[in-house]
Amino acid sequence: MFGDMMEKLQQMQASVAQSKTKLDSMSVSAKVEGIEVRMNGNRKVLDVIISDELMNDKEDLQDLLLTVFNKALEQADKINEAEMASSAKGLIPGL
């Protein structure tokens, strides 16, 4: 029984590592009023593009950056959760 549990744990660790590698190659992007943020599935920011027109209003720029980063993070969270659930499928009862 204990050996079977250890084997499943090792399988799950390998599966999670494989999923993290896969998530590094996935990307999402969010755009809000002249700002684009790209992020990978592991929630690492890959790129930020800001339109020249936004460079004059610091407060608006800050507000837009918060909005666009949060949108990109929501998308990255969704693919991260889906991939991690997929990697645990069949290894943990009830998933």
CSV table of C-alpha atoms in Angstrom, one decimal:
chain,number,residue,atom,x,y,z
A,1,MET,CA,0.0,0.0,0.0
A,2,PHE,CA,2.7,2.5,1.0
A,3,GLY,CA,4.8,1.6,-2.1
A,4,ASP,CA,1.8,2.2,-4.4
A,5,MET,CA,1.3,5.6,-2.8
A,6,MET,CA,4.9,6.5,-3.3
A,7,GLU,CA,4.8,5.4,-6.9
A,8,LYS,CA,1.7,7.6,-7.5
A,9,LEU,CA,3.4,10.5,-5.8
A,10,GLN,CA,6.5,10.1,-8.0
A,11,GLN,CA,4.2,9.9,-11.1
A,12,MET,CA,2.4,13.1,-10.0
A,13,GLN,CA,5.7,14.9,-9.4
A,14,ALA,CA,6.9,14.0,-12.9
A,15,SER,CA,3.5,15.0,-14.4
A,16,VAL,CA,3.6,18.4,-12.6
A,17,ALA,CA,7.1,19.0,-13.8
A,18,GLN,CA,6.1,18.1,-17.4
A,19,SER,CA,3.1,20.5,-17.1
A,20,LYS,CA,5.2,23.4,-15.9
A,21,THR,CA,7.5,22.9,-18.9
A,22,LYS,CA,4.4,22.8,-21.1
A,23,LEU,CA,3.0,26.0,-19.5
A,24,ASP,CA,6.3,27.8,-20.2
A,25,SER,CA,5.5,27.4,-23.9
A,26,MET,CA,1.9,28.6,-23.7
A,27,SER,CA,1.1,32.3,-23.7
A,28,VAL,CA,-1.8,34.6,-23.2
A,29,SER,CA,-2.2,38.3,-23.9
A,30,ALA,CA,-4.6,41.0,-22.7
A,31,LYS,CA,-5.2,44.3,-24.4
A,32,VAL,CA,-6.7,47.4,-22.8
A,33,GLU,CA,-6.8,50.9,-24.4
A,34,GLY,CA,-3.3,50.9,-26.0
A,35,ILE,CA,-1.6,48.5,-23.6
A,36,GLU,CA,-0.8,44.9,-24.3
A,37,VAL,CA,0.6,42.4,-21.8
A,38,ARG,CA,1.8,38.9,-22.8
A,39,MET,CA,2.3,36.3,-20.0
A,40,ASN,CA,3.1,32.6,-20.1
A,41,GLY,CA,1.1,29.8,-18.5
A,42,ASN,CA,3.3,29.9,-15.4
A,43,ARG,CA,2.3,33.5,-14.9
A,44,LYS,CA,5.6,35.1,-16.0
A,45,VAL,CA,5.3,38.4,-17.8
A,46,LEU,CA,6.9,38.1,-21.3
A,47,ASP,CA,6.2,41.5,-22.8
A,48,VAL,CA,4.5,44.8,-22.2
A,49,ILE,CA,3.7,47.1,-25.1
A,50,ILE,CA,2.5,50.7,-24.3
A,51,SER,CA,1.1,53.0,-27.0
A,52,ASP,CA,2.9,56.4,-27.3
A,53,GLU,CA,-0.3,58.3,-26.7
A,54,LEU,CA,-0.5,57.0,-23.1
A,55,MET,CA,2.9,58.3,-22.1
A,56,ASN,CA,1.6,61.7,-21.1
A,57,ASP,CA,-0.9,60.8,-18.4
A,58,LYS,CA,0.8,58.9,-15.6
A,59,GLU,CA,-2.4,58.2,-13.5
A,60,ASP,CA,-4.3,56.8,-16.5
A,61,LEU,CA,-1.3,54.7,-17.5
A,62,GLN,CA,-1.1,53.3,-14.0
A,63,ASP,CA,-4.8,52.4,-13.9
A,64,LEU,CA,-4.6,50.8,-17.3
A,65,LEU,CA,-1.5,48.8,-16.4
A,66,LEU,CA,-3.3,47.4,-13.4
A,67,THR,CA,-6.3,46.4,-15.4
A,68,VAL,CA,-4.3,44.8,-18.3
A,69,PHE,CA,-2.0,42.9,-15.9
A,70,ASN,CA,-4.9,41.5,-14.0
A,71,LYS,CA,-6.7,40.4,-17.2
A,72,ALA,CA,-3.6,38.6,-18.4
A,73,LEU,CA,-3.1,37.0,-15.0
A,74,GLU,CA,-6.7,35.8,-15.0
A,75,GLN,CA,-6.1,34.1,-18.4
A,76,ALA,CA,-2.8,32.6,-17.3
A,77,ASP,CA,-4.4,31.3,-14.1
A,78,LYS,CA,-7.1,29.5,-16.1
A,79,ILE,CA,-4.7,27.7,-18.4
A,80,ASN,CA,-2.4,26.9,-15.4
A,81,GLU,CA,-5.2,25.4,-13.3
A,82,ALA,CA,-6.5,23.4,-16.3
A,83,GLU,CA,-3.0,22.0,-17.0
A,84,MET,CA,-2.3,21.2,-13.4
A,85,ALA,CA,-5.7,19.5,-13.0
A,86,SER,CA,-4.9,17.5,-16.2
A,87,SER,CA,-1.6,16.4,-14.8
A,88,ALA,CA,-3.1,15.2,-11.6
A,89,LYS,CA,-6.0,13.4,-13.3
A,90,GLY,CA,-6.1,9.7,-12.5
A,91,LEU,CA,-3.4,10.0,-9.9
A,92,ILE,CA,-5.5,11.6,-7.1
A,93,PRO,CA,-8.9,10.1,-6.5
A,94,GLY,CA,-11.8,12.5,-7.0
A,95,LEU,CA,-10.1,14.8,-9.5
